[in-house]
Amino acid sequence: MVLCTLFESAKVSVMINGGPNGFFSVGRGLRQGYPLYPILFVLMEDVLSRNISKMVAEGKISPIVIRNEIHPSHMFFVDDVFIFCNGAKKSIQNIMKLLEEYQKSSGQVINKSKSKLFMDGTTAARTMQIKEMVQMKVSTLPNKYLGVILQYGRVKISTVWPMVELMQKKLATWKGKLLSFNDRLVLTKLVLCIVPIYSMSVYKWPKSVIKICERIIRNFLWSGDGETRKYKTLAWKKVCSPFSEGDLGIQRLKVLNKALLMKILWRIINSEAEWALFIKAKFQDKQNQ
């Protein structure tokens, strides 16, 4: 009741020529910028999450895979929902029925044109049948999501090469030769060394790509051009040593990559979340448990 009162008491005005012109009450919908928006969104997501878990426990939705009695059924990330289930007809029908009820009760509508359906281990005829039931386009791996390329197997050079191109694109707009050494050092530490962090926190980069990135960084630092090589003024190992040792404190990408991946490993080992338990059950050596 309190939330309803706060919502209905809101007033909206339109800016015309730099000033507000008229006020009108909010009668329907909730704008994304309102303070109540994330609270109501999380409340509704929690209802959907509990219903999915309940249907899995009741056998209405079959898990896609089970490891040591652990079976991930869904994941929520901001306003995205990942649902994992077996391709049985009953499971799909129950999921679609639940989503229809959720849309009616919450007012949120699933954008099926932006949704994707991933399937494996089934025939082409069965794939088309499931596609017609779900009314979503079928997608395949590799696929990009929030800047991360989802794919099978080891990380290839092509997976992380866009980060190299991004570094080269940034360098193309800089006039490095006109900058002082201190200016290039700041750009190196706060821009070039930061570009690959997001990707390195997900993938173990190939050594060849790390060498290329460090060569670009090294060339820009000494010559102002990522493609122009200059004789080393100081050994790169000493350049990448910390300030406390009297050096420049640039981070080594190889060390940075290992540190970020170790952070994820630490979370997996120490977390009791279902996703972490599933990964441990699937990949951890049983002899070391």
mmCIF file of N, CA and C in Angstrom, residues 134-242:
data_model
loop_
_atom_site.group_PDB
_atom_site.id
_atom_site.type_symbol
_atom_site.label_atom_id
_atom_site.label_comp_id
_atom_site.label_asym_id
_atom_site.label_seq_id
_atom_site.Cartn_x
_atom_site.Cartn_y
_atom_site.Cartn_z
ATOM 1 N N VAL A 134 8.422 -22.240 -28.538
ATOM 2 C CA VAL A 134 8.973 -21.132 -27.745
ATOM 3 C C VAL A 134 8.815 -19.796 -28.453
ATOM 4 N N GLN A 135 8.767 -19.811 -29.780
ATOM 5 C CA GLN A 135 8.659 -18.588 -30.581
ATOM 6 C C GLN A 135 9.860 -17.666 -30.387
ATOM 7 N N MET A 136 11.045 -18.278 -30.382
ATOM 8 C CA MET A 136 12.294 -17.525 -30.286
ATOM 9 C C MET A 136 13.242 -18.048 -31.353
ATOM 10 N N LYS A 137 14.146 -17.193 -31.792
ATOM 11 C CA LYS A 137 15.088 -17.616 -32.824
ATOM 12 C C LYS A 137 16.175 -18.506 -32.225
ATOM 13 N N VAL A 138 16.577 -19.498 -32.996
ATOM 14 C CA VAL A 138 17.607 -20.435 -32.560
ATOM 15 C C VAL A 138 18.974 -19.833 -32.843
ATOM 16 N N SER A 139 19.834 -19.864 -31.841
ATOM 17 C CA SER A 139 21.183 -19.336 -31.985
ATOM 18 C C SER A 139 22.192 -20.442 -31.690
ATOM 19 N N THR A 140 23.417 -20.243 -32.114
ATOM 20 C CA THR A 140 24.470 -21.229 -31.915
ATOM 21 C C THR A 140 25.709 -20.560 -31.328
ATOM 22 N N LEU A 141 26.560 -21.359 -30.750
ATOM 23 C CA LEU A 141 27.840 -20.875 -30.242
ATOM 24 C C LEU A 141 28.877 -20.925 -31.356
ATOM 25 N N PRO A 142 29.837 -19.994 -31.366
ATOM 26 C CA PRO A 142 30.053 -18.900 -30.413
ATOM 27 C C PRO A 142 29.025 -17.775 -30.565
ATOM 28 N N ASN A 143 28.753 -17.110 -29.430
ATOM 29 C CA ASN A 143 27.780 -16.031 -29.403
ATOM 30 C C ASN A 143 28.259 -14.995 -28.399
ATOM 31 N N LYS A 144 27.951 -13.739 -28.667
ATOM 32 C CA LYS A 144 28.440 -12.653 -27.824
ATOM 33 C C LYS A 144 27.378 -12.193 -26.850
ATOM 34 N N TYR A 145 27.760 -12.032 -25.585
ATOM 35 C CA TYR A 145 26.847 -11.532 -24.564
ATOM 36 C C TYR A 145 27.607 -10.615 -23.618
ATOM 37 N N LEU A 146 27.203 -9.344 -23.546
ATOM 38 C CA LEU A 146 27.840 -8.343 -22.692
ATOM 39 C C LEU A 146 29.350 -8.280 -22.901
ATOM 40 N N GLY A 147 29.755 -8.333 -24.159
ATOM 41 C CA GLY A 147 31.174 -8.229 -24.478
ATOM 42 C C GLY A 147 31.952 -9.508 -24.312
ATOM 43 N N VAL A 148 31.297 -10.580 -23.884
ATOM 44 C CA VAL A 148 31.961 -11.868 -23.686
ATOM 45 C C VAL A 148 31.498 -12.822 -24.777
ATOM 46 N N ILE A 149 32.431 -13.452 -25.453
ATOM 47 C CA ILE A 149 32.096 -14.416 -26.503
ATOM 48 C C ILE A 149 31.975 -15.797 -25.857
ATOM 49 N N LEU A 150 30.773 -16.355 -25.907
ATOM 50 C CA LEU A 150 30.521 -17.678 -25.356
ATOM 51 C C LEU A 150 30.828 -18.720 -26.422
ATOM 52 N N GLN A 151 31.688 -19.678 -26.074
ATOM 53 C CA GLN A 151 32.063 -20.689 -27.043
ATOM 54 C C GLN A 151 32.549 -21.942 -26.329
ATOM 55 N N TYR A 152 32.678 -23.014 -27.103
ATOM 56 C CA TYR A 152 33.194 -24.274 -26.575
ATOM 57 C C TYR A 152 34.723 -24.250 -26.554
ATOM 58 N N GLY A 153 35.299 -25.073 -25.678
ATOM 59 C CA GLY A 153 36.725 -25.376 -25.737
ATOM 60 C C GLY A 153 37.644 -24.238 -25.328
ATOM 61 N N ARG A 154 38.889 -24.360 -25.774
ATOM 62 C CA ARG A 154 39.935 -23.410 -25.402
ATOM 63 C C ARG A 154 39.706 -22.052 -26.057
ATOM 64 N N VAL A 155 40.260 -21.049 -25.426
ATOM 65 C CA VAL A 155 40.146 -19.692 -25.956
ATOM 66 C C VAL A 155 41.099 -19.542 -27.141
ATOM 67 N N LYS A 156 40.566 -19.092 -28.259
ATOM 68 C CA LYS A 156 41.364 -18.908 -29.461
ATOM 69 C C LYS A 156 41.802 -17.451 -29.592
ATOM 70 N N ILE A 157 42.764 -17.229 -30.457
ATOM 71 C CA ILE A 157 43.262 -15.871 -30.685
ATOM 72 C C ILE A 157 42.140 -14.967 -31.181
ATOM 73 N N SER A 158 41.273 -15.500 -32.035
ATOM 74 C CA SER A 158 40.181 -14.698 -32.599
ATOM 75 C C SER A 158 39.198 -14.238 -31.518
ATOM 76 N N THR A 159 39.157 -14.959 -30.388
ATOM 77 C CA THR A 159 38.217 -14.610 -29.317
ATOM 78 C C THR A 159 38.609 -13.301 -28.646
ATOM 79 N N VAL A 160 39.893 -13.101 -28.415
ATOM 80 C CA VAL A 160 40.354 -11.919 -27.682
ATOM 81 C C VAL A 160 40.996 -10.879 -28.601
ATOM 82 N N TRP A 161 41.079 -11.157 -29.896
ATOM 83 C CA TRP A 161 41.717 -10.205 -30.814
ATOM 84 C C TRP A 161 41.012 -8.850 -30.863
ATOM 85 N N PRO A 162 39.676 -8.764 -30.663
ATOM 86 C CA PRO A 162 39.044 -7.431 -30.639
ATOM 87 C C PRO A 162 39.659 -6.487 -29.613
ATOM 88 N N MET A 163 40.232 -7.019 -28.515
ATOM 89 C CA MET A 163 40.882 -6.160 -27.536
ATOM 90 C C MET A 163 42.150 -5.532 -28.111
ATOM 91 N N VAL A 164 42.870 -6.295 -28.926
ATOM 92 C CA VAL A 164 44.061 -5.752 -29.588
ATOM 93 C C VAL A 164 43.654 -4.646 -30.556
ATOM 94 N N GLU A 165 42.592 -4.879 -31.302
ATOM 95 C CA GLU A 165 42.109 -3.863 -32.248
ATOM 96 C C GLU A 165 41.633 -2.616 -31.511
ATOM 97 N N LEU A 166 41.044 -2.796 -30.325
ATOM 98 C CA LEU A 166 40.591 -1.639 -29.545
ATOM 99 C C LEU A 166 41.776 -0.802 -29.080
ATOM 100 N N MET A 167 42.858 -1.454 -28.658
ATOM 101 C CA MET A 167 44.059 -0.723 -28.265
ATOM 102 C C MET A 167 44.637 0.043 -29.450
ATOM 103 N N GLN A 168 44.677 -0.590 -30.605
ATOM 104 C CA GLN A 168 45.205 0.071 -31.803
ATOM 105 C C GLN A 168 44.321 1.247 -32.221
ATOM 106 N N LYS A 169 43.011 1.101 -32.036
ATOM 107 C CA LYS A 169 42.082 2.180 -32.376
ATOM 108 C C LYS A 169 42.291 3.388 -31.484
ATOM 109 N N LYS A 170 42.535 3.143 -30.194
ATOM 110 C CA LYS A 170 42.788 4.256 -29.268
ATOM 111 C C LYS A 170 44.101 4.954 -29.619
ATOM 112 N N LEU A 171 45.115 4.172 -29.956
ATOM 113 C CA LEU A 171 46.402 4.765 -30.298
ATOM 114 C C LEU A 171 46.315 5.608 -31.567
ATOM 115 N N ALA A 172 45.432 5.233 -32.482
ATOM 116 C CA ALA A 172 45.307 5.959 -33.740
ATOM 117 C C ALA A 172 44.814 7.385 -33.530
ATOM 118 N N THR A 173 44.114 7.642 -32.447
ATOM 119 C CA THR A 173 43.576 8.981 -32.173
ATOM 120 C C THR A 173 44.504 9.817 -31.295
ATOM 121 N N TRP A 174 45.569 9.218 -30.784
ATOM 122 C CA TRP A 174 46.502 9.937 -29.916
ATOM 123 C C TRP A 174 47.701 10.440 -30.725
ATOM 124 N N LYS A 175 48.192 11.602 -30.338
ATOM 125 C CA LYS A 175 49.408 12.143 -30.930
ATOM 126 C C LYS A 175 50.557 11.864 -29.963
ATOM 127 N N GLY A 176 50.933 10.585 -29.919
ATOM 128 C CA GLY A 176 51.900 10.152 -28.912
ATOM 129 C C GLY A 176 53.246 10.839 -29.009
ATOM 130 N N LYS A 177 53.693 11.123 -30.229
ATOM 131 C CA LYS A 177 55.014 11.727 -30.390
ATOM 132 C C LYS A 177 55.057 13.162 -29.881
ATOM 133 N N LEU A 178 53.888 13.791 -29.755
ATOM 134 C CA LEU A 178 53.837 15.167 -29.253
ATOM 135 C C LEU A 178 53.678 15.221 -27.735
ATOM 136 N N LEU A 179 53.515 14.071 -27.121
ATOM 137 C CA LEU A 179 53.321 14.015 -25.671
ATOM 138 C C LEU A 179 54.647 13.788 -24.976
ATOM 139 N N SER A 180 54.730 14.288 -23.758
ATOM 140 C CA SER A 180 55.924 14.028 -22.949
ATOM 141 C C SER A 180 55.903 12.581 -22.460
ATOM 142 N N PHE A 181 57.028 12.137 -21.948
ATOM 143 C CA PHE A 181 57.110 10.757 -21.456
ATOM 144 C C PHE A 181 56.140 10.539 -20.302
ATOM 145 N N ASN A 182 55.987 11.510 -19.417
ATOM 146 C CA ASN A 182 55.073 11.389 -18.282
ATOM 147 C C ASN A 182 53.618 11.261 -18.753
ATOM 148 N N ASP A 183 53.280 12.020 -19.808
ATOM 149 C CA ASP A 183 51.924 11.922 -20.349
ATOM 150 C C ASP A 183 51.671 10.538 -20.942
ATOM 151 N N ARG A 184 52.653 10.022 -21.673
ATOM 152 C CA ARG A 184 52.500 8.675 -22.252
ATOM 153 C C ARG A 184 52.431 7.613 -21.163
ATOM 154 N N LEU A 185 53.147 7.826 -20.086
ATOM 155 C CA LEU A 185 53.106 6.875 -18.980
ATOM 156 C C LEU A 185 51.720 6.833 -18.340
ATOM 157 N N VAL A 186 51.118 8.001 -18.166
ATOM 158 C CA VAL A 186 49.772 8.059 -17.588
ATOM 159 C C VAL A 186 48.763 7.361 -18.502
ATOM 160 N N LEU A 187 48.821 7.642 -19.813
ATOM 161 C CA LEU A 187 47.915 6.993 -20.757
ATOM 162 C C LEU A 187 48.131 5.482 -20.791
ATOM 163 N N THR A 188 49.375 5.068 -20.673
ATOM 164 C CA THR A 188 49.682 3.637 -20.679
ATOM 165 C C THR A 188 49.061 2.932 -19.481
ATOM 166 N N LYS A 189 49.212 3.531 -18.305
ATOM 167 C CA LYS A 189 48.749 2.875 -17.074
ATOM 168 C C LYS A 189 47.236 2.957 -16.902
ATOM 169 N N LEU A 190 46.643 4.095 -17.297
ATOM 170 C CA LEU A 190 45.227 4.317 -17.023
ATOM 171 C C LEU A 190 44.307 3.981 -18.203
ATOM 172 N N VAL A 191 44.873 3.731 -19.374
ATOM 173 C CA VAL A 191 44.034 3.406 -20.537
ATOM 174 C C VAL A 191 44.455 2.074 -21.158
ATOM 175 N N LEU A 192 45.668 2.008 -21.695
ATOM 176 C CA LEU A 192 46.087 0.805 -22.424
ATOM 177 C C LEU A 192 46.109 -0.441 -21.548
ATOM 178 N N CYS A 193 46.578 -0.294 -20.316
ATOM 179 C CA CYS A 193 46.642 -1.454 -19.419
ATOM 180 C C CYS A 193 45.284 -1.806 -18.823
ATOM 181 N N ILE A 194 44.299 -0.900 -18.979
ATOM 182 C CA ILE A 194 42.963 -1.146 -18.440
ATOM 183 C C ILE A 194 42.062 -1.803 -19.481
ATOM 184 N N VAL A 195 42.329 -1.565 -20.767
ATOM 185 C CA VAL A 195 41.477 -2.085 -21.844
ATOM 186 C C VAL A 195 41.227 -3.586 -21.734
ATOM 187 N N PRO A 196 42.256 -4.421 -21.508
ATOM 188 C CA PRO A 196 42.009 -5.873 -21.520
ATOM 189 C C PRO A 196 41.506 -6.464 -20.207
ATOM 190 N N ILE A 197 41.315 -5.663 -19.164
ATOM 191 C CA ILE A 197 40.992 -6.223 -17.850
ATOM 192 C C ILE A 197 39.689 -7.009 -17.874
ATOM 193 N N TYR A 198 38.649 -6.456 -18.497
ATOM 194 C CA TYR A 198 37.348 -7.138 -18.513
ATOM 195 C C TYR A 198 37.454 -8.496 -19.197
ATOM 196 N N SER A 199 38.150 -8.522 -20.341
ATOM 197 C CA SER A 199 38.308 -9.783 -21.073
ATOM 198 C C SER A 199 39.196 -10.756 -20.302
ATOM 199 N N MET A 200 40.245 -10.243 -19.666
ATOM 200 C CA MET A 200 41.171 -11.111 -18.930
ATOM 201 C C MET A 200 40.550 -11.701 -17.669
ATOM 202 N N SER A 201 39.492 -11.065 -17.157
ATOM 203 C CA SER A 201 38.818 -11.610 -15.982
ATOM 204 C C SER A 201 37.915 -12.784 -16.338
ATOM 205 N N VAL A 202 37.764 -13.049 -17.645
ATOM 206 C CA VAL A 202 36.908 -14.144 -18.119
ATOM 207 C C VAL A 202 37.725 -15.239 -18.798
ATOM 208 N N TYR A 203 38.706 -14.836 -19.634
ATOM 209 C CA TYR A 203 39.464 -15.787 -20.429
ATOM 210 C C TYR A 203 40.910 -15.888 -19.965
ATOM 211 N N LYS A 204 41.495 -17.042 -20.216
ATOM 212 C CA LYS A 204 42.945 -17.179 -20.124
ATOM 213 C C LYS A 204 43.503 -16.862 -21.504
ATOM 214 N N TRP A 205 44.149 -15.721 -21.619
ATOM 215 C CA TRP A 205 44.596 -15.246 -22.931
ATOM 216 C C TRP A 205 45.733 -16.099 -23.474
ATOM 217 N N PRO A 206 45.746 -16.316 -24.788
ATOM 218 C CA PRO A 206 46.912 -16.963 -25.420
ATOM 219 C C PRO A 206 48.165 -16.118 -25.229
ATOM 220 N N LYS A 207 49.307 -16.786 -25.061
ATOM 221 C CA LYS A 207 50.559 -16.063 -24.815
ATOM 222 C C LYS A 207 50.915 -15.150 -25.978
ATOM 223 N N SER A 208 50.608 -15.584 -27.198
ATOM 224 C CA SER A 208 50.963 -14.769 -28.364
ATOM 225 C C SER A 208 50.238 -13.427 -28.370
ATOM 226 N N VAL A 209 48.973 -13.407 -27.932
ATOM 227 C CA VAL A 209 48.208 -12.162 -27.896
ATOM 228 C C VAL A 209 48.742 -11.246 -26.796
ATOM 229 N N ILE A 210 49.117 -11.826 -25.667
ATOM 230 C CA ILE A 210 49.694 -11.026 -24.573
ATOM 231 C C ILE A 210 50.982 -10.361 -25.032
ATOM 232 N N LYS A 211 51.822 -11.083 -25.775
ATOM 233 C CA LYS A 211 53.074 -10.519 -26.271
ATOM 234 C C LYS A 211 52.807 -9.361 -27.237
ATOM 235 N N ILE A 212 51.794 -9.510 -28.086
ATOM 236 C CA ILE A 212 51.455 -8.441 -29.039
ATOM 237 C C ILE A 212 50.993 -7.191 -28.301
ATOM 238 N N CYS A 213 50.139 -7.375 -27.294
ATOM 239 C CA CYS A 213 49.636 -6.230 -26.520
ATOM 240 C C CYS A 213 50.770 -5.534 -25.769
ATOM 241 N N GLU A 214 51.655 -6.306 -25.179
ATOM 242 C CA GLU A 214 52.770 -5.701 -24.438
ATOM 243 C C GLU A 214 53.734 -4.994 -25.390
ATOM 244 N N ARG A 215 53.877 -5.507 -26.615
ATOM 245 C CA ARG A 215 54.723 -4.827 -27.596
ATOM 246 C C ARG A 215 54.122 -3.480 -27.986
ATOM 247 N N ILE A 216 52.792 -3.451 -28.144
ATOM 248 C CA ILE A 216 52.118 -2.188 -28.469
ATOM 249 C C ILE A 216 52.306 -1.186 -27.336
ATOM 250 N N ILE A 217 52.118 -1.644 -26.099
ATOM 251 C CA ILE A 217 52.279 -0.769 -24.934
ATOM 252 C C ILE A 217 53.716 -0.273 -24.830
ATOM 253 N N ARG A 218 54.665 -1.188 -25.017
ATOM 254 C CA ARG A 218 56.086 -0.819 -24.900
ATOM 255 C C ARG A 218 56.488 0.187 -25.976
ATOM 256 N N ASN A 219 56.052 -0.046 -27.202
ATOM 257 C CA ASN A 219 56.408 0.874 -28.283
ATOM 258 C C ASN A 219 55.821 2.265 -28.060
ATOM 259 N N PHE A 220 54.564 2.306 -27.596
ATOM 260 C CA PHE A 220 53.939 3.612 -27.356
ATOM 261 C C PHE A 220 54.641 4.352 -26.224
ATOM 262 N N LEU A 221 55.028 3.635 -25.190
ATOM 263 C CA LEU A 221 55.672 4.290 -24.051
ATOM 264 C C LEU A 221 57.000 4.916 -24.447
ATOM 265 N N TRP A 222 57.810 4.199 -25.239
ATOM 266 C CA TRP A 222 59.149 4.696 -25.552
ATOM 267 C C TRP A 222 59.159 5.625 -26.762
ATOM 268 N N SER A 223 58.329 5.335 -27.784
ATOM 269 C CA SER A 223 58.411 6.115 -29.024
ATOM 270 C C SER A 223 57.184 6.977 -29.299
ATOM 271 N N GLY A 224 56.054 6.705 -28.611
ATOM 272 C CA GLY A 224 54.832 7.447 -28.869
ATOM 273 C C GLY A 224 54.005 6.857 -29.986
ATOM 274 N N ASP A 225 54.462 5.741 -30.560
ATOM 275 C CA ASP A 225 53.756 5.073 -31.655
ATOM 276 C C ASP A 225 53.757 3.575 -31.376
ATOM 277 N N GLY A 226 52.566 2.970 -31.395
ATOM 278 C CA GLY A 226 52.469 1.547 -31.078
ATOM 279 C C GLY A 226 53.132 0.646 -32.089
ATOM 280 N N GLU A 227 53.404 1.172 -33.309
ATOM 281 C CA GLU A 227 54.006 0.355 -34.360
ATOM 282 C C GLU A 227 55.502 0.628 -34.539
ATOM 283 N N THR A 228 55.999 1.658 -33.891
ATOM 284 C CA THR A 228 57.405 2.045 -34.058
ATOM 285 C C THR A 228 58.238 1.501 -32.911
ATOM 286 N N ARG A 229 59.207 0.687 -33.249
ATOM 287 C CA ARG A 229 60.061 0.088 -32.228
ATOM 288 C C ARG A 229 61.246 0.999 -31.945
ATOM 289 N N LYS A 230 61.596 1.080 -30.675
ATOM 290 C CA LYS A 230 62.740 1.875 -30.258
ATOM 291 C C LYS A 230 63.614 1.018 -29.358
ATOM 292 N N TYR A 231 64.903 1.284 -29.415
ATOM 293 C CA TYR A 231 65.789 0.521 -28.556
ATOM 294 C C TYR A 231 65.417 0.723 -27.099
ATOM 295 N N LYS A 232 65.432 -0.360 -26.355
ATOM 296 C CA LYS A 232 64.988 -0.321 -24.968
ATOM 297 C C LYS A 232 65.856 0.611 -24.134
ATOM 298 N N THR A 233 65.195 1.561 -23.503
ATOM 299 C CA THR A 233 65.885 2.439 -22.575
ATOM 300 C C THR A 233 66.087 1.748 -21.229
ATOM 301 N N LEU A 234 65.140 0.886 -20.895
ATOM 302 C CA LEU A 234 65.180 0.157 -19.632
ATOM 303 C C LEU A 234 64.506 -1.190 -19.852
ATOM 304 N N ALA A 235 65.015 -2.239 -19.223
ATOM 305 C CA ALA A 235 64.445 -3.572 -19.377
ATOM 306 C C ALA A 235 62.969 -3.564 -18.979
ATOM 307 N N TRP A 236 62.139 -4.266 -19.757
ATOM 308 C CA TRP A 236 60.701 -4.238 -19.533
ATOM 309 C C TRP A 236 60.327 -4.809 -18.171
ATOM 310 N N LYS A 237 61.079 -5.781 -17.683
ATOM 311 C CA LYS A 237 60.805 -6.344 -16.357
ATOM 312 C C LYS A 237 60.966 -5.295 -15.273
ATOM 313 N N LYS A 238 61.969 -4.425 -15.452
ATOM 314 C CA LYS A 238 62.175 -3.370 -14.455
ATOM 315 C C LYS A 238 61.116 -2.287 -14.585
ATOM 316 N N VAL A 239 60.685 -2.027 -15.827
ATOM 317 C CA VAL A 239 59.623 -1.033 -16.048
ATOM 318 C C VAL A 239 58.341 -1.464 -15.336
ATOM 319 N N CYS A 240 58.078 -2.768 -15.332
ATOM 320 C CA CYS A 240 56.845 -3.292 -14.741
ATOM 321 C C CYS A 240 56.980 -3.605 -13.258
ATOM 322 N N SER A 241 58.074 -3.223 -12.655
ATOM 323 C CA SER A 241 58.224 -3.388 -11.202
ATOM 324 C C SER A 241 57.498 -2.256 -10.491
ATOM 325 N N PRO A 242 57.103 -2.445 -9.217
ATOM 326 C CA PRO A 242 56.330 -1.421 -8.504
ATOM 327 C C PRO A 242 57.129 -0.167 -8.189
#
